[in-house]
């Protein structure tokens, strides 16, 4: 999938941020990256949940929403039922 102009802009901004902190001590760099990750997850999860609710309101099925969002239809069902983001976390 190709990036939209907005996503490309944000990616460049995050890349810039990462280059700016590259010379910091590891503890500080790790803390800042952790803060960035949490903030991005909060913002994108809220936006994803809102978009899924809007799609559902327009009559989209769970499978169509899941395909568009890149998650399973069961995960869509759970997230919409709970009214909050609850993405499956990749194994670490």
Short mmCIF file of N, CA, C and O in Angstrom, two decimals:
data_model
loop_
_atom_site.label_atom_id
_atom_site.label_comp_id
_atom_site.label_asym_id
_atom_site.label_seq_id
_atom_site.Cartn_x
_atom_site.Cartn_y
_atom_site.Cartn_z
N UNK A 1 0.84 -1.16 0.00
CA UNK A 1 0.00 0.00 0.00
C UNK A 1 0.90 1.24 0.00
O UNK A 1 1.87 1.30 0.73
N UNK A 2 0.56 2.20 -0.80
CA UNK A 2 1.35 3.43 -0.85
C UNK A 2 0.86 4.37 0.24
O UNK A 2 -0.31 4.36 0.62
N UNK A 3 1.77 5.20 0.71
CA UNK A 3 1.43 6.14 1.77
C UNK A 3 0.72 7.36 1.19
O UNK A 3 1.08 7.85 0.13
N UNK A 4 -0.26 7.84 1.92
CA UNK A 4 -0.89 9.09 1.52
C UNK A 4 0.07 10.23 1.85
O UNK A 4 1.05 10.06 2.58
N UNK A 5 -0.23 11.39 1.31
CA UNK A 5 0.64 12.55 1.55
C UNK A 5 0.75 12.86 3.04
O UNK A 5 1.83 13.14 3.55
N UNK A 6 -0.36 12.77 3.76
CA UNK A 6 -0.35 13.05 5.20
C UNK A 6 0.49 12.06 5.98
O UNK A 6 1.24 12.43 6.89
N UNK A 7 0.38 10.78 5.62
CA UNK A 7 1.15 9.74 6.31
C UNK A 7 2.64 9.92 6.01
O UNK A 7 3.48 9.80 6.91
N UNK A 8 2.96 10.23 4.78
CA UNK A 8 4.36 10.46 4.41
C UNK A 8 4.93 11.64 5.19
O UNK A 8 6.08 11.59 5.65
N UNK A 9 4.13 12.68 5.37
CA UNK A 9 4.57 13.85 6.13
C UNK A 9 4.85 13.45 7.58
O UNK A 9 5.88 13.82 8.15
N UNK A 10 3.94 12.71 8.19
CA UNK A 10 4.12 12.28 9.58
C UNK A 10 5.33 11.36 9.73
O UNK A 10 6.08 11.46 10.69
N UNK A 11 5.51 10.46 8.76
CA UNK A 11 6.67 9.56 8.80
C UNK A 11 7.96 10.36 8.78
O UNK A 11 8.90 10.10 9.54
N UNK A 12 8.01 11.37 7.92
CA UNK A 12 9.20 12.22 7.83
C UNK A 12 9.43 12.95 9.14
O UNK A 12 10.57 13.10 9.60
N UNK A 13 8.35 13.39 9.78
CA UNK A 13 8.47 14.10 11.06
C UNK A 13 8.99 13.16 12.15
O UNK A 13 9.84 13.54 12.95
N UNK A 14 8.49 11.94 12.19
CA UNK A 14 8.95 10.96 13.17
C UNK A 14 10.41 10.60 12.90
O UNK A 14 11.21 10.50 13.83
N UNK A 15 10.76 10.42 11.63
CA UNK A 15 12.16 10.15 11.29
C UNK A 15 13.07 11.28 11.75
O UNK A 15 14.15 11.05 12.30
N UNK A 16 12.62 12.52 11.55
CA UNK A 16 13.39 13.69 12.00
C UNK A 16 13.57 13.66 13.52
O UNK A 16 14.66 13.84 14.03
N UNK A 17 12.49 13.36 14.24
CA UNK A 17 12.55 13.27 15.70
C UNK A 17 13.57 12.22 16.13
O UNK A 17 14.38 12.46 17.02
N UNK A 18 13.53 11.06 15.48
CA UNK A 18 14.45 9.99 15.83
C UNK A 18 15.90 10.37 15.56
O UNK A 18 16.80 10.03 16.34
N UNK A 19 16.15 11.08 14.47
CA UNK A 19 17.52 11.54 14.19
C UNK A 19 17.97 12.56 15.24
O UNK A 19 19.13 12.56 15.64
N UNK A 20 17.05 13.41 15.68
CA UNK A 20 17.41 14.43 16.67
C UNK A 20 17.79 13.82 18.02
O UNK A 20 18.61 14.39 18.73
N UNK A 21 17.21 12.71 18.37
CA UNK A 21 17.51 12.12 19.68
C UNK A 21 18.58 11.03 19.59
O UNK A 21 18.94 10.44 20.61
N UNK A 22 19.11 10.77 18.40
CA UNK A 22 20.06 9.67 18.19
C UNK A 22 21.31 9.79 19.06
O UNK A 22 21.90 8.77 19.43
N UNK A 23 21.74 11.00 19.40
CA UNK A 23 22.97 11.18 20.16
C UNK A 23 22.74 11.28 21.67
O UNK A 23 23.69 11.45 22.42
N UNK A 24 21.50 11.15 22.10
CA UNK A 24 21.22 11.21 23.53
C UNK A 24 21.63 9.90 24.20
O UNK A 24 21.80 8.88 23.55
N UNK A 25 21.78 9.96 25.50
CA UNK A 25 22.11 8.75 26.26
C UNK A 25 20.99 7.72 26.05
O UNK A 25 19.82 8.09 25.89
N UNK A 26 21.33 6.45 26.03
CA UNK A 26 20.32 5.42 25.76
C UNK A 26 19.09 5.50 26.66
O UNK A 26 17.97 5.33 26.19
N UNK A 27 19.28 5.77 27.94
CA UNK A 27 18.13 5.83 28.85
C UNK A 27 17.16 6.94 28.46
O UNK A 27 15.95 6.75 28.46
N UNK A 28 17.70 8.08 28.11
CA UNK A 28 16.86 9.21 27.71
C UNK A 28 16.20 8.92 26.37
O UNK A 28 15.00 9.16 26.18
N UNK A 29 16.97 8.38 25.42
CA UNK A 29 16.44 8.07 24.10
C UNK A 29 15.32 7.03 24.20
O UNK A 29 14.27 7.18 23.57
N UNK A 30 15.53 6.00 25.00
CA UNK A 30 14.49 4.98 25.18
C UNK A 30 13.23 5.57 25.80
O UNK A 30 12.11 5.23 25.38
N UNK A 31 13.38 6.43 26.79
CA UNK A 31 12.23 7.06 27.42
C UNK A 31 11.45 7.91 26.42
O UNK A 31 10.23 7.84 26.34
N UNK A 32 12.15 8.69 25.61
CA UNK A 32 11.49 9.55 24.62
C UNK A 32 10.79 8.72 23.55
O UNK A 32 9.69 9.04 23.12
N UNK A 33 11.43 7.65 23.11
CA UNK A 33 10.80 6.79 22.12
C UNK A 33 9.58 6.08 22.69
O UNK A 33 8.56 5.91 22.00
N UNK A 34 9.65 5.69 23.95
CA UNK A 34 8.50 5.09 24.61
C UNK A 34 7.35 6.08 24.70
O UNK A 34 6.19 5.73 24.44
N UNK A 35 7.66 7.32 25.07
CA UNK A 35 6.63 8.37 25.12
C UNK A 35 6.00 8.58 23.74
O UNK A 35 4.78 8.72 23.62
N UNK A 36 6.83 8.59 22.71
CA UNK A 36 6.34 8.76 21.34
C UNK A 36 5.41 7.62 20.96
O UNK A 36 4.33 7.84 20.42
N UNK A 37 5.83 6.39 21.26
CA UNK A 37 5.01 5.22 20.92
C UNK A 37 3.64 5.29 21.61
O UNK A 37 2.61 5.06 20.98
N UNK A 38 3.62 5.60 22.89
CA UNK A 38 2.36 5.67 23.63
C UNK A 38 1.45 6.74 23.03
O UNK A 38 0.26 6.52 22.81
N UNK A 39 2.02 7.92 22.75
CA UNK A 39 1.24 9.01 22.20
C UNK A 39 0.66 8.63 20.84
O UNK A 39 -0.52 8.84 20.57
N UNK A 40 1.49 8.03 19.98
CA UNK A 40 1.02 7.63 18.65
C UNK A 40 -0.08 6.58 18.74
O UNK A 40 -1.07 6.64 18.01
N UNK A 41 0.08 5.61 19.63
CA UNK A 41 -0.94 4.58 19.80
C UNK A 41 -2.25 5.17 20.29
O UNK A 41 -3.32 4.81 19.80
N UNK A 42 -2.19 6.10 21.24
CA UNK A 42 -3.41 6.73 21.75
C UNK A 42 -4.14 7.47 20.63
O UNK A 42 -5.35 7.32 20.46
N UNK A 43 -3.40 8.26 19.88
CA UNK A 43 -4.01 9.07 18.82
C UNK A 43 -4.55 8.20 17.70
O UNK A 43 -5.69 8.37 17.27
N UNK A 44 -3.75 7.24 17.24
CA UNK A 44 -4.20 6.42 16.12
C UNK A 44 -5.30 5.44 16.52
O UNK A 44 -6.23 5.19 15.74
N UNK A 45 -5.25 4.90 17.73
CA UNK A 45 -6.31 4.00 18.18
C UNK A 45 -7.65 4.74 18.30
O UNK A 45 -8.68 4.21 17.90
N UNK A 46 -7.62 5.94 18.83
CA UNK A 46 -8.86 6.73 18.94
C UNK A 46 -9.42 7.04 17.56
O UNK A 46 -10.63 6.92 17.32
N UNK A 47 -8.56 7.42 16.62
CA UNK A 47 -9.00 7.73 15.27
C UNK A 47 -9.53 6.48 14.57
O UNK A 47 -10.54 6.54 13.85
N UNK A 48 -8.86 5.34 14.76
CA UNK A 48 -9.31 4.09 14.17
C UNK A 48 -10.67 3.70 14.70
O UNK A 48 -11.57 3.32 13.94
N UNK A 49 -10.86 3.79 15.99
CA UNK A 49 -12.14 3.42 16.59
C UNK A 49 -13.26 4.32 16.07
O UNK A 49 -14.35 3.85 15.77
N UNK A 50 -12.98 5.60 15.96
CA UNK A 50 -13.98 6.54 15.45
C UNK A 50 -14.33 6.23 13.99
O UNK A 50 -15.50 6.22 13.61
N UNK A 51 -13.31 5.95 13.19
CA UNK A 51 -13.55 5.63 11.78
C UNK A 51 -14.34 4.32 11.63
O UNK A 51 -15.23 4.22 10.77
N UNK A 52 -14.03 3.33 12.47
CA UNK A 52 -14.78 2.07 12.43
C UNK A 52 -16.23 2.29 12.82
O UNK A 52 -17.14 1.75 12.19
N UNK A 53 -16.46 3.10 13.85
CA UNK A 53 -17.84 3.39 14.27
C UNK A 53 -18.58 4.14 13.16
O UNK A 53 -19.76 3.85 12.90
N UNK A 54 -17.92 5.07 12.50
CA UNK A 54 -18.54 5.79 11.38
C UNK A 54 -18.89 4.83 10.24
O UNK A 54 -19.98 4.91 9.67
N UNK A 55 -17.96 3.93 9.90
CA UNK A 55 -18.21 2.97 8.83
C UNK A 55 -19.38 2.06 9.20
O UNK A 55 -20.25 1.78 8.36
N UNK A 56 -19.41 1.61 10.44
CA UNK A 56 -20.52 0.77 10.90
C UNK A 56 -21.84 1.52 10.81
O UNK A 56 -22.85 0.98 10.40
N UNK A 57 -21.80 2.81 11.18
CA UNK A 57 -22.98 3.66 11.10
C UNK A 57 -23.48 3.83 9.67
O UNK A 57 -24.67 4.07 9.44
N UNK A 58 -22.58 3.71 8.71
CA UNK A 58 -22.95 3.80 7.30
C UNK A 58 -23.36 2.45 6.72
O UNK A 58 -23.60 2.33 5.52
N UNK A 59 -23.42 1.43 7.59
CA UNK A 59 -23.90 0.13 7.16
C UNK A 59 -22.83 -0.85 6.70
O UNK A 59 -23.14 -1.91 6.18
N UNK A 60 -21.55 -0.53 6.93
CA UNK A 60 -20.49 -1.45 6.55
C UNK A 60 -20.54 -2.68 7.44
O UNK A 60 -20.83 -2.59 8.64
N UNK A 61 -20.21 -3.81 6.89
CA UNK A 61 -20.11 -5.04 7.66
C UNK A 61 -18.78 -5.11 8.39
O UNK A 61 -17.82 -4.40 8.05
N UNK A 62 -18.73 -5.99 9.38
CA UNK A 62 -17.51 -6.13 10.18
C UNK A 62 -16.33 -6.61 9.34
O UNK A 62 -15.19 -6.16 9.54
N UNK A 63 -16.58 -7.50 8.38
CA UNK A 63 -15.48 -8.00 7.54
C UNK A 63 -14.92 -6.89 6.66
O UNK A 63 -13.70 -6.80 6.48
N UNK A 64 -15.79 -6.08 6.10
CA UNK A 64 -15.33 -4.98 5.25
C UNK A 64 -14.52 -3.98 6.07
O UNK A 64 -13.47 -3.50 5.64
N UNK A 65 -14.99 -3.67 7.27
CA UNK A 65 -14.26 -2.75 8.15
C UNK A 65 -12.91 -3.36 8.50
O UNK A 65 -11.87 -2.69 8.42
N UNK A 66 -12.91 -4.63 8.88
CA UNK A 66 -11.66 -5.30 9.25
C UNK A 66 -10.66 -5.32 8.12
O UNK A 66 -9.47 -5.05 8.32
N UNK A 67 -11.13 -5.62 6.92
CA UNK A 67 -10.24 -5.64 5.76
C UNK A 67 -9.64 -4.25 5.53
O UNK A 67 -8.45 -4.11 5.30
N UNK A 68 -10.46 -3.24 5.62
CA UNK A 68 -9.98 -1.87 5.41
C UNK A 68 -9.02 -1.42 6.50
O UNK A 68 -8.09 -0.65 6.25
N UNK A 69 -9.25 -1.89 7.73
CA UNK A 69 -8.42 -1.49 8.87
C UNK A 69 -7.20 -2.40 9.07
O UNK A 69 -6.32 -2.09 9.87
N UNK A 70 -7.18 -3.53 8.38
CA UNK A 70 -6.07 -4.45 8.53
C UNK A 70 -6.12 -5.28 9.79
O UNK A 70 -5.08 -5.70 10.31
N UNK A 71 -7.32 -5.52 10.30
CA UNK A 71 -7.50 -6.35 11.49
C UNK A 71 -8.64 -7.34 11.22
O UNK A 71 -9.37 -7.19 10.25
N UNK A 72 -8.78 -8.32 12.09
CA UNK A 72 -9.84 -9.32 11.88
C UNK A 72 -11.21 -8.71 12.18
O UNK A 72 -11.34 -7.76 12.95
N UNK A 73 -12.23 -9.31 11.56
CA UNK A 73 -13.59 -8.83 11.83
C UNK A 73 -13.98 -9.08 13.28
O UNK A 73 -14.74 -8.30 13.85
N UNK A 74 -13.42 -10.12 13.90
CA UNK A 74 -13.70 -10.37 15.31
C UNK A 74 -13.10 -9.26 16.19
O UNK A 74 -13.70 -8.84 17.18
N UNK A 75 -11.91 -8.80 15.82
CA UNK A 75 -11.30 -7.70 16.57
C UNK A 75 -12.13 -6.43 16.40
O UNK A 75 -12.32 -5.68 17.34
N UNK A 76 -12.64 -6.20 15.20
CA UNK A 76 -13.51 -5.05 14.96
C UNK A 76 -14.74 -5.15 15.87
O UNK A 76 -15.13 -4.18 16.53
N UNK A 77 -15.34 -6.34 15.90
CA UNK A 77 -16.53 -6.54 16.74
C UNK A 77 -16.23 -6.21 18.20
O UNK A 77 -16.98 -5.49 18.86
N UNK A 78 -15.10 -6.72 18.69
CA UNK A 78 -14.74 -6.47 20.11
C UNK A 78 -14.50 -4.99 20.36
O UNK A 78 -14.96 -4.43 21.35
N UNK A 79 -13.77 -4.36 19.45
CA UNK A 79 -13.44 -2.94 19.65
C UNK A 79 -14.70 -2.08 19.62
O UNK A 79 -14.85 -1.17 20.43
N UNK A 80 -15.60 -2.36 18.70
CA UNK A 80 -16.84 -1.58 18.63
C UNK A 80 -17.73 -1.85 19.83
O UNK A 80 -18.37 -0.93 20.35
N UNK A 81 -17.76 -3.10 20.28
CA UNK A 81 -18.59 -3.45 21.44
C UNK A 81 -18.08 -2.77 22.71
O UNK A 81 -18.86 -2.31 23.55
N UNK A 82 -16.77 -2.71 22.83
CA UNK A 82 -16.17 -2.10 24.01
C UNK A 82 -16.15 -0.59 23.93
O UNK A 82 -15.98 0.09 24.94
N UNK A 83 -16.24 -0.08 22.71
CA UNK A 83 -16.22 1.37 22.54
C UNK A 83 -14.86 2.00 22.78
O UNK A 83 -14.74 3.18 23.02
N UNK A 84 -13.82 1.17 22.76
CA UNK A 84 -12.47 1.68 22.96
C UNK A 84 -11.50 0.82 22.18
O UNK A 84 -11.79 -0.34 21.89
N UNK A 85 -10.34 1.36 21.84
CA UNK A 85 -9.34 0.57 21.11
C UNK A 85 -8.82 -0.58 21.96
O UNK A 85 -8.64 -0.44 23.16
N UNK A 86 -8.62 -1.73 21.33
CA UNK A 86 -8.04 -2.89 22.01
C UNK A 86 -7.38 -3.76 20.96
O UNK A 86 -7.74 -4.88 20.74
N UNK A 87 -6.40 -3.19 20.28
CA UNK A 87 -5.73 -3.90 19.19
C UNK A 87 -4.99 -5.11 19.71
O UNK A 87 -4.45 -5.11 20.80
N UNK A 88 -4.94 -6.13 18.85
CA UNK A 88 -4.12 -7.28 19.16
C UNK A 88 -2.67 -6.84 19.13
O UNK A 88 -2.24 -6.17 18.21
N UNK A 89 -1.92 -7.16 20.14
CA UNK A 89 -0.53 -6.76 20.23
C UNK A 89 0.34 -7.83 19.59
O UNK A 89 0.16 -9.01 19.86
N UNK A 90 1.28 -7.43 18.74
CA UNK A 90 2.20 -8.40 18.16
C UNK A 90 3.09 -9.01 19.24
O UNK A 90 3.38 -8.36 20.24
N UNK A 91 3.51 -10.23 19.01
CA UNK A 91 4.43 -10.88 19.96
C UNK A 91 5.75 -10.14 19.96
O UNK A 91 6.22 -9.70 18.94
N UNK A 92 6.35 -10.00 21.13
CA UNK A 92 7.64 -9.30 21.25
C UNK A 92 8.71 -10.25 21.66
O UNK A 92 8.60 -11.16 22.30
#
